[in-house]
Structure formats: C-alpha cells, structure tokens
CSV table of C-alpha atoms and ligand atoms in Angstrom, one decimal:
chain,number,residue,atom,x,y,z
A,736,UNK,CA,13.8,1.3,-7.3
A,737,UNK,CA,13.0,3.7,-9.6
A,738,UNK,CA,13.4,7.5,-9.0
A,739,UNK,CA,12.0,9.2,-11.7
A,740,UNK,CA,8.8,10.5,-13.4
A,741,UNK,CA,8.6,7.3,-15.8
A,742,UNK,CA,7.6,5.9,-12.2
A,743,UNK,CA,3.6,6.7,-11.6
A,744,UNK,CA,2.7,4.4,-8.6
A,745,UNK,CA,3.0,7.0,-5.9
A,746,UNK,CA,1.2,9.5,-7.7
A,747,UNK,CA,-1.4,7.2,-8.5
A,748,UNK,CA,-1.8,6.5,-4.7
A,749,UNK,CA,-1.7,10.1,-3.9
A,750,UNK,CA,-4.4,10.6,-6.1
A,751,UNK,CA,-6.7,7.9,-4.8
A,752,UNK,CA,-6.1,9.5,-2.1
A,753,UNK,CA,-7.4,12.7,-2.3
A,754,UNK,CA,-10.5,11.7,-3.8
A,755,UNK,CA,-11.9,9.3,-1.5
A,756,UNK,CA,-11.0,11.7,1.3
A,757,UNK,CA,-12.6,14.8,0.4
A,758,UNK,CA,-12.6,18.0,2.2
A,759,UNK,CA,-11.2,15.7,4.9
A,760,UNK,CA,-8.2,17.1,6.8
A,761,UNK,CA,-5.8,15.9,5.6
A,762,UNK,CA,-3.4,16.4,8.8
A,763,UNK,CA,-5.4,14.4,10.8
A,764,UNK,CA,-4.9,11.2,8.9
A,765,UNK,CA,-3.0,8.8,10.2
A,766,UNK,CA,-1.0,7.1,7.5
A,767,UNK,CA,1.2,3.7,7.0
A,768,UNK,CA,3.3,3.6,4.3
A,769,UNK,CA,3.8,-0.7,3.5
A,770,UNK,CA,6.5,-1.7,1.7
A,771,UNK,CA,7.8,2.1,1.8
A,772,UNK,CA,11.2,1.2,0.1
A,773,UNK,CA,12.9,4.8,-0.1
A,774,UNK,CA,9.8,6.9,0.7
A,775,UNK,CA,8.4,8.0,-2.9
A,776,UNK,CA,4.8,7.8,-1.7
A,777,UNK,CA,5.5,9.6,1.9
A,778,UNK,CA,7.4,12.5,-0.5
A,779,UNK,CA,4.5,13.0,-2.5
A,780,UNK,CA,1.8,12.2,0.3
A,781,UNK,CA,3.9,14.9,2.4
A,782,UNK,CA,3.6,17.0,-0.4
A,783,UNK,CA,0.0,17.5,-0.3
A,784,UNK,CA,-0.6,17.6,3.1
A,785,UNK,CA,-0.4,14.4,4.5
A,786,UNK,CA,1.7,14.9,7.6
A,787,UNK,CA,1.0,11.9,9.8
A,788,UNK,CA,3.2,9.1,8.2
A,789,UNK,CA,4.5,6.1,9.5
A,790,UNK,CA,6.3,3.7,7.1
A,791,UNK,CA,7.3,-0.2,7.0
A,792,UNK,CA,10.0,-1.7,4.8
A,793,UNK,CA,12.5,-5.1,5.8
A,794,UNK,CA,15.3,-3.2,4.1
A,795,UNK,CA,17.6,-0.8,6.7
A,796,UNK,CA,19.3,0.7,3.8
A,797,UNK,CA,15.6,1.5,2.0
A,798,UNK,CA,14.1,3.1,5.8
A,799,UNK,CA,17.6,5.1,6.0
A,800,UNK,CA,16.7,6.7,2.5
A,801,UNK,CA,13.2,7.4,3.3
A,802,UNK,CA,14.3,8.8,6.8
A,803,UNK,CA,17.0,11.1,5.4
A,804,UNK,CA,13.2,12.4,3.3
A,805,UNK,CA,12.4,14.3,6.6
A,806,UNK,CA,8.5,12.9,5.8
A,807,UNK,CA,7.8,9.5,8.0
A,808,UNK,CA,7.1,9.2,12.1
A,809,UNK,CA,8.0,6.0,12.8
A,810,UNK,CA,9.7,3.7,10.8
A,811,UNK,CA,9.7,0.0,11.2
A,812,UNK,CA,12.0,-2.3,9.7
A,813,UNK,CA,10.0,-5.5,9.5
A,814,UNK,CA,8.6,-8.0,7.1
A,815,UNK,CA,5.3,-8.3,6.0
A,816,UNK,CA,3.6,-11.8,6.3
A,817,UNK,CA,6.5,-13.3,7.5
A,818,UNK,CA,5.4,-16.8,8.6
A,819,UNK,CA,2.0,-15.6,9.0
A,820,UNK,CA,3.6,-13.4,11.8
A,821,UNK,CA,1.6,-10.4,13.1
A,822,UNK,CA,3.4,-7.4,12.6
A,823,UNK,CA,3.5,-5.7,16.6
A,824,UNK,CA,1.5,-2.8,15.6
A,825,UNK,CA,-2.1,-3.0,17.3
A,826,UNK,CA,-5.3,-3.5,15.4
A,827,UNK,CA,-7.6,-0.2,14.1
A,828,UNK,CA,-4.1,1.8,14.2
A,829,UNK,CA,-4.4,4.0,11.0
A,830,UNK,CA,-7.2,6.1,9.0
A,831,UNK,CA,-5.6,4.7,5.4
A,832,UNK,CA,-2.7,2.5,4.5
A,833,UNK,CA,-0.8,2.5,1.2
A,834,UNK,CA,1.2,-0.2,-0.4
A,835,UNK,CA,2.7,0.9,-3.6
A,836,UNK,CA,4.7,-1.6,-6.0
A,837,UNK,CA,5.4,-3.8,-2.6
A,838,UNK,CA,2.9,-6.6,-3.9
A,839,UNK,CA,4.6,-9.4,-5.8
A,840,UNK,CA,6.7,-12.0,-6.1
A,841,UNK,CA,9.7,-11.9,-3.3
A,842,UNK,CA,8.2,-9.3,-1.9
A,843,UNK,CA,4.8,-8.8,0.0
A,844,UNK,CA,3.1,-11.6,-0.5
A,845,UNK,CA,-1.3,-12.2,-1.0
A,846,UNK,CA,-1.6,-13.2,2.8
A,847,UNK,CA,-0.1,-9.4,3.6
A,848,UNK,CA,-3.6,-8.6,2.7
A,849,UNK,CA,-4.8,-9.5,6.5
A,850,UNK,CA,-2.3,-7.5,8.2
A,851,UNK,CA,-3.2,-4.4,5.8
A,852,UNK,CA,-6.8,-4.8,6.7
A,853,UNK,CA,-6.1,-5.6,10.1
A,854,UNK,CA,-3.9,-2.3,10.6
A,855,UNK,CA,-6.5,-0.1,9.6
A,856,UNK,CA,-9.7,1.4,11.9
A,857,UNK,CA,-13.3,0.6,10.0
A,858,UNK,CA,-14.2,3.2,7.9
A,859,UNK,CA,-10.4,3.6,6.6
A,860,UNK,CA,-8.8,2.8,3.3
A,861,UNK,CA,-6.2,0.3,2.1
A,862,UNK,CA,-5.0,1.4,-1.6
A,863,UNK,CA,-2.6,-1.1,-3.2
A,864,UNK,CA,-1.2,-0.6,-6.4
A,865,UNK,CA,0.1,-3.4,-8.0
A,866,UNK,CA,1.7,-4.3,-11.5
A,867,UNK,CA,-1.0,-5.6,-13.5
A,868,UNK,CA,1.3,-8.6,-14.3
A,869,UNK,CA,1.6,-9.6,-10.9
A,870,UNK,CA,-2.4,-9.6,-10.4
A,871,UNK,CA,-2.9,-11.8,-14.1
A,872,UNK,CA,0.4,-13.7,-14.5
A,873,UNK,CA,2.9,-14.0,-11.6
A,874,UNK,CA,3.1,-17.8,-10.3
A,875,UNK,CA,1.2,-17.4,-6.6
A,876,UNK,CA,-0.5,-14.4,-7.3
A,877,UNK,CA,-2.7,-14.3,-10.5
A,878,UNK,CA,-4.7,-17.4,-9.1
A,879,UNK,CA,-4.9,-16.3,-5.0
A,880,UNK,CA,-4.7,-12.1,-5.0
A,881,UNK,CA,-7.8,-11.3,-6.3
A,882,UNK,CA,-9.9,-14.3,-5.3
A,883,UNK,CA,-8.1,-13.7,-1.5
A,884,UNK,CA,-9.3,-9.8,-1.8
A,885,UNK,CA,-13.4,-11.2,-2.9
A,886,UNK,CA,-13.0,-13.8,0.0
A,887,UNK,CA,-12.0,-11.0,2.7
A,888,UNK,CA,-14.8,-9.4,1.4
A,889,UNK,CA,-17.5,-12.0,1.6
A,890,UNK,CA,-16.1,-12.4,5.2
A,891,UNK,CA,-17.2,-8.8,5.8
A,892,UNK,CA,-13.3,-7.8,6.7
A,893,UNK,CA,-13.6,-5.0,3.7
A,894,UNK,CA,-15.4,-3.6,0.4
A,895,UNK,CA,-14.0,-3.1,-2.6
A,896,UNK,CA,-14.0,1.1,-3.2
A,897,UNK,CA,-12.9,0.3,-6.9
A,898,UNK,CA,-10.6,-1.7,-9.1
A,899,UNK,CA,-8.6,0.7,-11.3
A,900,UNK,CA,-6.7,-0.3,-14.1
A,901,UNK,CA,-4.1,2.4,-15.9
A,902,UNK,CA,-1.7,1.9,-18.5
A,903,UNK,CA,1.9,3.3,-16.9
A,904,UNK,CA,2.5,2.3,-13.6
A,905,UNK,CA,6.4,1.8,-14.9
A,906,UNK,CA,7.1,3.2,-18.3
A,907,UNK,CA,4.8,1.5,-20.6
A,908,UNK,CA,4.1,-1.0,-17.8
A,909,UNK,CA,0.4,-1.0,-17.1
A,910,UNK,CA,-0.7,-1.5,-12.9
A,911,UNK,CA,-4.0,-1.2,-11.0
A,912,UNK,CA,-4.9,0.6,-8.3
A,913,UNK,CA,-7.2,-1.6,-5.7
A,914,UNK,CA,-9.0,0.3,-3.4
A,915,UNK,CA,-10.6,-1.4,-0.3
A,916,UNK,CA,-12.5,0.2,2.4
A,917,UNK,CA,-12.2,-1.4,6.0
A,918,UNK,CA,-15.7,-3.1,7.6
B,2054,LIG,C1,9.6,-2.0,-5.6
B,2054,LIG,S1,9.9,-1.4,-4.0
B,2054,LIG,C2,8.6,-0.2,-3.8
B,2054,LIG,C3,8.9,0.8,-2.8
B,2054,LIG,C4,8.0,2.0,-2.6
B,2054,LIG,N1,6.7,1.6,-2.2
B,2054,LIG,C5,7.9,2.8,-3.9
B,2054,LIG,O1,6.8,2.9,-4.5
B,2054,LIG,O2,8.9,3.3,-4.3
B,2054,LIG,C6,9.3,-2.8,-3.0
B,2054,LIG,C7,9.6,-2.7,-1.5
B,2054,LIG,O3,9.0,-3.8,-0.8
B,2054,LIG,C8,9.8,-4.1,0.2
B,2054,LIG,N2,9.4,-5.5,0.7
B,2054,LIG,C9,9.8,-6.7,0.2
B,2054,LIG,N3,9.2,-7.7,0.9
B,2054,LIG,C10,8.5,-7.1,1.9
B,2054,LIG,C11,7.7,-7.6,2.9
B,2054,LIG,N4,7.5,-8.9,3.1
B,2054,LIG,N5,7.1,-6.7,3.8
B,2054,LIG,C12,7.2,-5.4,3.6
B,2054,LIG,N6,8.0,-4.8,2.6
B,2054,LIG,C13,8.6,-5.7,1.7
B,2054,LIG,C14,11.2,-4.0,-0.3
B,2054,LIG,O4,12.2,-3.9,0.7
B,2054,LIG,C15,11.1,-2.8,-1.2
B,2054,LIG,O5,11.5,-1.6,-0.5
C-alpha cells in the first residue's frame, strides 16, 4: 500500500467521478468502495462530498485502517470472486462502485467483473482502475480482462463510458481508468 502523492489511482477515480456525475448530488450517491484496502479512495471521495460509502476488502487489518478514516458505512470483510461466490449484498444496491489498484494477480480477479456489475442499479457506474501491465501483460489477465469486459457488453450487462489510459498511476507506472456504465 502506498500512502503518498506518488500514488494517483484514487484521485484518478475521484475524478471520473465527478465528471460523469455532473451537477448530481453528490450526497445522494450511494457508493462501494471494492478492494478498499486502507480507504485512500473513500478519503478522497469523502473529501469532495461523497458521503454515502460503503467499502469491501478480505483484509481485517486493511478495513480497521480505513474504519479508523471516519469515511465508510459499512464495511465488509469478504473476498471478491471467491469460488464464483456471490458476495451477500443484493443486486441494483449502489449508484457507482469503485475498484482502485484491486484488479490483478492475487487479488481481484477478471470474473469480479460480474459481481461489480451485478452490485450496481442500471444507469450507475463501475470505474476500475487498473495497472496498465495487469490489462497487457499479467498471466490470466492480459488475454480474459478486456475481452471479458466486450463480452459483458455484447450481453447487454454494461457499456463502455471510456477506456482511459494515463501515464502515473504509481510513480512512473502508467494505469487505465475503465469506465462502464450499468444496462
Ligand atoms: C493494492 S491494494 C489497493 C487498495 C485501495 N483500493 C487503494 O487504492 O489504496 C489491493 C487491495 O485488494 C484487496 N483484495 C485482494 N483480493 C481481493 C478480493 N478477491 N476481493 C476484494 N479485495 C481484494 C487487498 O486486500 C488490498 O487491500
């Protein structure tokens, strides 16, 4: 985990943010937080006005971090895509969800996809940002995430907002933003 300015993901998702939402409130949004790890995204969503955040992370240690932040509702300590297992949070629940570095090897994996898209009411956004290397080199990801996101999409489950590449996610380490809005 990286606490620092050198670290741009959660400002890149705060950013998305705002601009696909508009003049929006943003109070009334109803966020999850995937993969929230210590809670840099819900500081920064907080920060701005996004009050209504619920996080997710299979780390204890992480959710009692991101708790001690003062920023999240709930927080559940589960896994992601765990044997194909549906998280026990109902369908349609949240306006947007965010997952923020928590796509890649040992961690979420491409099938978390369903349960982001499934989480989220039609109409609502899921904004992932990933390490580009994950999305064009890692071993079970380079050849499945992106062709996964297209097939979701032909099966009318999302759209793709926009595919954003930038050049320091981590330092010098370049990421994309995907952004997908829920059918
Ligand atoms: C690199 S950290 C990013 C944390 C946070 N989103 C941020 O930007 O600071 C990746 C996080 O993914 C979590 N993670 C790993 N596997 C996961 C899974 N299957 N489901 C949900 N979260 C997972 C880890 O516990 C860790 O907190």
């Amino acid at each position: 985990m990286v606490e620092g300015f050198e670290y741009k993901g959660p400002m890149r998702v705060r950013d998305t943010l705002v601009s696909l939402i508009g003049d929006r409130n943003r109070a009334d949004m109803k966020i999850m937080d995937l993969g929230c790890g210590t809670g840099l995204v819900g500081e920064v969503l907080y920060a701005v006005g996004f009050t209504q955040l619920d996080g997710l992370d299979p780390s204890q240690g992480m959710l009692d971090v991101a708790r001690s932040k003062g920023v999240y509702g709930s927080l559940f300590c589960e896994y992601v895509a765990l044997d194909n297992k549906k998280l026990d949070i109902p369908d349609n629940t949240y306006d947007a969800l965010t997952i923020c570095g928590s796509v890649g090897t040992n961690m979420v994996p491409p099938e978390g996809m369903y349960e982001m898209q499934r989480l989220v009411k039609p109409g609502g956004y899921v904004i992932n940002v990933v390490r580009r290397e994950t999305v064009l080199e890692s071993p079970g990801f380079k050849d499945k995430l992106e062709p996964m996101m297209q097939q979701m999409e032909a099966d009318g489950k999302w759209r793709l907002v926009s595919r954003v590449d930038f050049p320091d996610y981590l330092v010098d380490k370049p990421g994309v933003v995907f952004t997908h809005q829920v059918c």
